[in-house]
Structures are given as C-alpha cells and as structure tokens.
Amino acid sequence: MRTPQVVVVMGVAGTGKTTIGPLLAARLGVPYAEGDDFHPKANIDKMTAGIPLDDGDRRPWLDAIGHWAHGRAGLGGVVSSSALKRAYRDRLRAVAPGVVFVHLTGDRKLIEDRMAHRQGHFMPTALLDSQFATLEPLGPDETGVAVDVSGGPEEIAGRAVLALDGLSTASAQQ
C-alpha cells in the first residue's frame, strides 16, 4: 500500500479549487483544508477591495498551508491554494517536501463565467486578469498534473484521481 499523498489543488480563481478539493479528498479518503481559510484578515480585506495580493502578502499564507501539509505527511490530505507562481510552489515544497499539485486549468471565458455566478466569495471577477498574468504553469520538473475544468465537478474530480493514479504509477516504474 502506498503512502497517501498530500495534494495541493491549484489554479486561478474560479477554476473550482473549493469545489473539486473536497470531492478529490473524499475520493482519496483523506481530509480537506480550504486554502482561503489560511489567509490573514488583511489579505481578505485587500482582495475584497479588488486589490491583488503581492508576494509579501502571500508568504505567511503559503507558510500556513505548507505547515498544514507538512503535518499531513504520510497521512495524506488535500488543500487548495492558487499556487500561481513557481516560487509559491517552491515555498510550499520547502515546508512540505513531497506535496503533489493538481493544476486545474481551463478556458478563460468558462472560468470568468463561473466566477460571475458564484455566491459568497471575496475574490471579484476583476482580479481574474491579474491571476492569469501571474500564473506560471507546472514545470516538467514539478510533481503534479494538469486537469481540465470543463464538465461537472464529479467528472473533474474523477479526471484528477485518474491523473494522480497515472502519476503514481509512472513514479513507481522509475
């Protein structure tokens, strides 16, 4: 039996991290942590006002997520985090080596439409451009998979599980 992974569900706002994360965690039989819950109030206030976070704002947030992931090493877990830049993912890996990324990707128009229809979230659609401008997709040397967000949540979560299984199989064969 393989050691459960700690998976970071990443992507720009509106890709479904908060929807897919719990579904993925349930399918993997591990707990889920909502990355937005790790933001200090100042970050939420800034985003609510339509002001993008800078790297300094993100450091304590990334460290908190990393510490949660580190505490789940060997136990498994799923946590959401935009993790848009390679440097942010490096910071997560520095605290929690071995995390695996599921990058939720999709058409900008689809993502914008989903953002426009969601309720009760502090991230305004106006910040989507800054999210795409900041995004650095997973590099070939980063452990993770890209999963398209077209279709329904269960379908997307299923694709994520299959992609992670494929990643695990490929790693075991090396």
PDB file of C-alpha atoms in Angstrom:
ATOM      1  CA  MET A   1       0.000   0.000   0.000  1.00  0.00           C
ATOM      2  CA  ARG A   2       1.409   3.398  -0.961  1.00  0.00           C
ATOM      3  CA  THR A   3       1.748   6.298   1.449  1.00  0.00           C
ATOM      4  CA  PRO A   4      -1.117   8.755   0.997  1.00  0.00           C
ATOM      5  CA  GLN A   5      -0.072  11.928  -0.769  1.00  0.00           C
ATOM      6  CA  VAL A   6      -0.679  15.496   0.269  1.00  0.00           C
ATOM      7  CA  VAL A   7      -2.246  17.117  -2.771  1.00  0.00           C
ATOM      8  CA  VAL A   8      -2.391  20.861  -3.405  1.00  0.00           C
ATOM      9  CA  VAL A   9      -5.265  21.756  -5.730  1.00  0.00           C
ATOM     10  CA  MET A  10      -4.059  24.873  -7.547  1.00  0.00           C
ATOM     11  CA  GLY A  11      -5.157  27.275 -10.248  1.00  0.00           C
ATOM     12  CA  VAL A  12      -6.504  30.733 -10.880  1.00  0.00           C
ATOM     13  CA  ALA A  13      -9.613  31.949  -9.102  1.00  0.00           C
ATOM     14  CA  GLY A  14     -12.777  30.371 -10.439  1.00  0.00           C
ATOM     15  CA  THR A  15     -11.284  27.060 -11.570  1.00  0.00           C
ATOM     16  CA  GLY A  16     -13.152  25.210  -8.829  1.00  0.00           C
ATOM     17  CA  LYS A  17     -10.491  24.557  -6.190  1.00  0.00           C
ATOM     18  CA  THR A  18     -13.061  24.862  -3.388  1.00  0.00           C
ATOM     19  CA  THR A  19     -15.487  22.533  -5.192  1.00  0.00           C
ATOM     20  CA  ILE A  20     -13.039  19.962  -6.552  1.00  0.00           C
ATOM     21  CA  GLY A  21     -10.785  19.852  -3.468  1.00  0.00           C
ATOM     22  CA  PRO A  22     -13.366  18.264  -1.125  1.00  0.00           C
ATOM     23  CA  LEU A  23     -14.543  15.868  -3.852  1.00  0.00           C
ATOM     24  CA  LEU A  24     -10.973  14.786  -4.503  1.00  0.00           C
ATOM     25  CA  ALA A  25     -10.292  14.394  -0.778  1.00  0.00           C
ATOM     26  CA  ALA A  26     -13.405  12.224  -0.392  1.00  0.00           C
ATOM     27  CA  ARG A  27     -12.351  10.004  -3.298  1.00  0.00           C
ATOM     28  CA  LEU A  28      -8.857   9.658  -1.812  1.00  0.00           C
ATOM     29  CA  GLY A  29     -10.197   9.098   1.712  1.00  0.00           C
ATOM     30  CA  VAL A  30      -8.224  11.973   3.251  1.00  0.00           C
ATOM     31  CA  PRO A  31      -9.155  15.290   4.908  1.00  0.00           C
ATOM     32  CA  TYR A  32      -9.582  18.534   3.017  1.00  0.00           C
ATOM     33  CA  ALA A  33      -8.425  22.006   4.071  1.00  0.00           C
ATOM     34  CA  GLU A  34      -9.707  25.163   2.380  1.00  0.00           C
ATOM     35  CA  GLY A  35      -6.732  27.321   1.441  1.00  0.00           C
ATOM     36  CA  ASP A  36      -8.721  30.542   1.772  1.00  0.00           C
ATOM     37  CA  ASP A  37      -9.134  29.793   5.487  1.00  0.00           C
ATOM     38  CA  PHE A  38      -5.371  30.250   5.922  1.00  0.00           C
ATOM     39  CA  HIS A  39      -5.449  33.875   4.685  1.00  0.00           C
ATOM     40  CA  PRO A  40      -4.991  36.555   7.323  1.00  0.00           C
ATOM     41  CA  LYS A  41      -7.854  39.071   7.504  1.00  0.00           C
ATOM     42  CA  ALA A  42      -5.693  41.756   5.880  1.00  0.00           C
ATOM     43  CA  ASN A  43      -5.373  39.616   2.732  1.00  0.00           C
ATOM     44  CA  ILE A  44      -9.122  39.029   2.536  1.00  0.00           C
ATOM     45  CA  ASP A  45      -9.798  42.737   3.033  1.00  0.00           C
ATOM     46  CA  LYS A  46      -7.356  43.566   0.242  1.00  0.00           C
ATOM     47  CA  MET A  47      -8.873  41.098  -2.233  1.00  0.00           C
ATOM     48  CA  THR A  48     -12.416  42.150  -1.305  1.00  0.00           C
ATOM     49  CA  ALA A  49     -11.414  45.707  -2.216  1.00  0.00           C
ATOM     50  CA  GLY A  50     -10.203  44.443  -5.617  1.00  0.00           C
ATOM     51  CA  ILE A  51      -6.513  44.843  -4.783  1.00  0.00           C
ATOM     52  CA  PRO A  52      -4.282  41.942  -5.887  1.00  0.00           C
ATOM     53  CA  LEU A  53      -2.043  40.409  -3.231  1.00  0.00           C
ATOM     54  CA  ASP A  54       1.691  40.873  -3.557  1.00  0.00           C
ATOM     55  CA  ASP A  55       4.368  38.322  -2.718  1.00  0.00           C
ATOM     56  CA  GLY A  56       4.756  39.725   0.794  1.00  0.00           C
ATOM     57  CA  ASP A  57       1.041  39.207   1.438  1.00  0.00           C
ATOM     58  CA  ARG A  58       1.250  35.628   0.234  1.00  0.00           C
ATOM     59  CA  ARG A  59       4.277  34.473   2.279  1.00  0.00           C
ATOM     60  CA  PRO A  60       2.518  33.899   5.640  1.00  0.00           C
ATOM     61  CA  TRP A  61      -0.437  32.360   3.825  1.00  0.00           C
ATOM     62  CA  LEU A  62       1.771  29.928   1.901  1.00  0.00           C
ATOM     63  CA  ASP A  63       3.713  29.069   5.052  1.00  0.00           C
ATOM     64  CA  ALA A  64       0.474  28.280   6.923  1.00  0.00           C
ATOM     65  CA  ILE A  65      -0.677  25.999   4.104  1.00  0.00           C
ATOM     66  CA  GLY A  66       2.758  24.395   3.983  1.00  0.00           C
ATOM     67  CA  HIS A  67       2.700  23.701   7.731  1.00  0.00           C
ATOM     68  CA  TRP A  68      -0.727  22.074   7.406  1.00  0.00           C
ATOM     69  CA  ALA A  69       0.568  19.923   4.524  1.00  0.00           C
ATOM     70  CA  HIS A  70       3.733  19.039   6.466  1.00  0.00           C
ATOM     71  CA  GLY A  71       1.581  17.870   9.374  1.00  0.00           C
ATOM     72  CA  ARG A  72      -0.304  15.561   6.995  1.00  0.00           C
ATOM     73  CA  ALA A  73       2.870  13.947   5.549  1.00  0.00           C
ATOM     74  CA  GLY A  74       2.396  10.194   5.476  1.00  0.00           C
ATOM     75  CA  LEU A  75      -1.293  10.613   6.333  1.00  0.00           C
ATOM     76  CA  GLY A  76      -2.468  12.323   3.169  1.00  0.00           C
ATOM     77  CA  GLY A  77      -4.659  15.306   2.637  1.00  0.00           C
ATOM     78  CA  VAL A  78      -5.927  17.768   0.072  1.00  0.00           C
ATOM     79  CA  VAL A  79      -5.583  21.525   0.394  1.00  0.00           C
ATOM     80  CA  SER A  80      -6.463  24.295  -2.026  1.00  0.00           C
ATOM     81  CA  SER A  81      -4.076  27.101  -2.888  1.00  0.00           C
ATOM     82  CA  SER A  82      -3.811  29.200  -6.019  1.00  0.00           C
ATOM     83  CA  ALA A  83      -0.017  28.491  -6.001  1.00  0.00           C
ATOM     84  CA  LEU A  84       0.191  30.515  -9.193  1.00  0.00           C
ATOM     85  CA  LYS A  85       3.951  31.094  -9.303  1.00  0.00           C
ATOM     86  CA  ARG A  86       6.744  28.545  -9.261  1.00  0.00           C
ATOM     87  CA  ALA A  87       8.232  30.477  -6.314  1.00  0.00           C
ATOM     88  CA  TYR A  88       4.994  29.940  -4.340  1.00  0.00           C
ATOM     89  CA  ARG A  89       5.073  26.206  -5.046  1.00  0.00           C
ATOM     90  CA  ASP A  90       8.760  26.131  -4.113  1.00  0.00           C
ATOM     91  CA  ARG A  91       7.859  27.803  -0.815  1.00  0.00           C
ATOM     92  CA  LEU A  92       5.177  25.161  -0.171  1.00  0.00           C
ATOM     93  CA  ARG A  93       7.630  22.366  -1.009  1.00  0.00           C
ATOM     94  CA  ALA A  94      10.265  23.913   1.281  1.00  0.00           C
ATOM     95  CA  VAL A  95       7.890  23.462   4.226  1.00  0.00           C
ATOM     96  CA  ALA A  96       6.201  20.279   2.979  1.00  0.00           C
ATOM     97  CA  PRO A  97       8.503  18.283   0.686  1.00  0.00           C
ATOM     98  CA  GLY A  98       6.657  15.722  -1.367  1.00  0.00           C
ATOM     99  CA  VAL A  99       3.443  17.643  -1.966  1.00  0.00           C
ATOM    100  CA  VAL A 100       1.835  16.890  -5.312  1.00  0.00           C
ATOM    101  CA  PHE A 101      -0.004  19.523  -7.337  1.00  0.00           C
ATOM    102  CA  VAL A 102      -3.274  19.209  -9.250  1.00  0.00           C
ATOM    103  CA  HIS A 103      -3.395  22.250 -11.520  1.00  0.00           C
ATOM    104  CA  LEU A 104      -6.986  22.991 -12.508  1.00  0.00           C
ATOM    105  CA  THR A 105      -6.877  24.587 -15.940  1.00  0.00           C
ATOM    106  CA  GLY A 106      -9.453  25.828 -18.379  1.00  0.00           C
ATOM    107  CA  ASP A 107     -10.704  28.336 -20.860  1.00  0.00           C
ATOM    108  CA  ARG A 108     -10.654  31.893 -19.504  1.00  0.00           C
ATOM    109  CA  LYS A 109     -14.222  32.569 -20.675  1.00  0.00           C
ATOM    110  CA  LEU A 110     -15.543  29.472 -18.837  1.00  0.00           C
ATOM    111  CA  ILE A 111     -13.683  30.432 -15.661  1.00  0.00           C
ATOM    112  CA  GLU A 112     -14.912  34.034 -15.805  1.00  0.00           C
ATOM    113  CA  ASP A 113     -18.492  32.811 -16.276  1.00  0.00           C
ATOM    114  CA  ARG A 114     -18.200  30.516 -13.262  1.00  0.00           C
ATOM    115  CA  MET A 115     -16.775  33.338 -11.161  1.00  0.00           C
ATOM    116  CA  ALA A 116     -19.627  35.644 -12.166  1.00  0.00           C
ATOM    117  CA  HIS A 117     -22.188  33.104 -10.957  1.00  0.00           C
ATOM    118  CA  ARG A 118     -20.665  32.058  -7.649  1.00  0.00           C
ATOM    119  CA  GLN A 119     -22.012  33.455  -4.416  1.00  0.00           C
ATOM    120  CA  GLY A 120     -20.392  34.477  -1.160  1.00  0.00           C
ATOM    121  CA  HIS A 121     -16.758  34.621  -2.297  1.00  0.00           C
ATOM    122  CA  PHE A 122     -14.486  37.595  -1.644  1.00  0.00           C
ATOM    123  CA  MET A 123     -12.489  37.324  -4.904  1.00  0.00           C
ATOM    124  CA  PRO A 124     -14.004  39.641  -7.537  1.00  0.00           C
ATOM    125  CA  THR A 125     -14.006  38.759 -11.235  1.00  0.00           C
ATOM    126  CA  ALA A 126     -11.988  41.946 -11.831  1.00  0.00           C
ATOM    127  CA  LEU A 127      -8.895  40.209 -10.394  1.00  0.00           C
ATOM    128  CA  LEU A 128      -9.009  37.329 -12.904  1.00  0.00           C
ATOM    129  CA  ASP A 129      -6.696  39.128 -15.339  1.00  0.00           C
ATOM    130  CA  SER A 130      -4.072  39.560 -12.625  1.00  0.00           C
ATOM    131  CA  GLN A 131      -4.403  35.871 -11.772  1.00  0.00           C
ATOM    132  CA  PHE A 132      -3.765  34.790 -15.380  1.00  0.00           C
ATOM    133  CA  ALA A 133      -0.894  37.287 -15.676  1.00  0.00           C
ATOM    134  CA  THR A 134       0.729  35.801 -12.562  1.00  0.00           C
ATOM    135  CA  LEU A 135       0.132  32.121 -13.457  1.00  0.00           C
ATOM    136  CA  GLU A 136       3.206  30.019 -14.158  1.00  0.00           C
ATOM    137  CA  PRO A 137       2.024  26.507 -15.121  1.00  0.00           C
ATOM    138  CA  LEU A 138       3.702  23.488 -13.557  1.00  0.00           C
ATOM    139  CA  GLY A 139       7.187  22.906 -14.880  1.00  0.00           C
ATOM    140  CA  PRO A 140       8.288  19.500 -16.176  1.00  0.00           C
ATOM    141  CA  ASP A 141      10.388  19.025 -13.035  1.00  0.00           C
ATOM    142  CA  GLU A 142       7.442  19.672 -10.686  1.00  0.00           C
ATOM    143  CA  THR A 143       5.449  16.734  -9.358  1.00  0.00           C
ATOM    144  CA  GLY A 144       1.896  17.294 -10.448  1.00  0.00           C
ATOM    145  CA  VAL A 145      -0.752  17.027 -13.106  1.00  0.00           C
ATOM    146  CA  ALA A 146      -2.917  19.443 -15.078  1.00  0.00           C
ATOM    147  CA  VAL A 147      -6.645  18.724 -15.114  1.00  0.00           C
ATOM    148  CA  ASP A 148      -9.124  20.470 -17.405  1.00  0.00           C
ATOM    149  CA  VAL A 149     -12.108  22.056 -15.621  1.00  0.00           C
ATOM    150  CA  SER A 150     -14.679  21.594 -18.365  1.00  0.00           C
ATOM    151  CA  GLY A 151     -17.603  19.439 -17.343  1.00  0.00           C
ATOM    152  CA  GLY A 152     -19.212  18.864 -13.983  1.00  0.00           C
ATOM    153  CA  PRO A 153     -17.461  18.670 -10.599  1.00  0.00           C
ATOM    154  CA  GLU A 154     -17.676  14.867 -10.288  1.00  0.00           C
ATOM    155  CA  GLU A 155     -16.220  14.456 -13.778  1.00  0.00           C
ATOM    156  CA  ILE A 156     -13.365  16.848 -12.986  1.00  0.00           C
ATOM    157  CA  ALA A 157     -12.623  15.103  -9.669  1.00  0.00           C
ATOM    158  CA  GLY A 158     -12.602  11.777 -11.487  1.00  0.00           C
ATOM    159  CA  ARG A 159     -10.090  13.081 -14.025  1.00  0.00           C
ATOM    160  CA  ALA A 160      -7.927  14.324 -11.148  1.00  0.00           C
ATOM    161  CA  VAL A 161      -7.928  10.908  -9.460  1.00  0.00           C
ATOM    162  CA  LEU A 162      -7.014   9.186 -12.729  1.00  0.00           C
ATOM    163  CA  ALA A 163      -4.229  11.699 -13.386  1.00  0.00           C
ATOM    164  CA  LEU A 164      -2.836  11.227  -9.866  1.00  0.00           C
ATOM    165  CA  ASP A 165      -3.006   7.443 -10.277  1.00  0.00           C
ATOM    166  CA  GLY A 166      -1.098   7.793 -13.545  1.00  0.00           C
ATOM    167  CA  LEU A 167       1.473   9.986 -11.831  1.00  0.00           C
ATOM    168  CA  SER A 168       1.905   7.439  -9.021  1.00  0.00           C
ATOM    169  CA  THR A 169       2.229   4.576 -11.496  1.00  0.00           C
ATOM    170  CA  ALA A 170       4.838   6.480 -13.518  1.00  0.00           C
ATOM    171  CA  SER A 171       6.814   7.300 -10.335  1.00  0.00           C
ATOM    172  CA  ALA A 172       6.717   3.678  -9.180  1.00  0.00           C
ATOM    173  CA  GLN A 173       8.101   2.497 -12.531  1.00  0.00           C
ATOM    174  CA  GLN A 174      11.124   4.809 -12.381  1.00  0.00           C
TER     175      GLN A 174
END
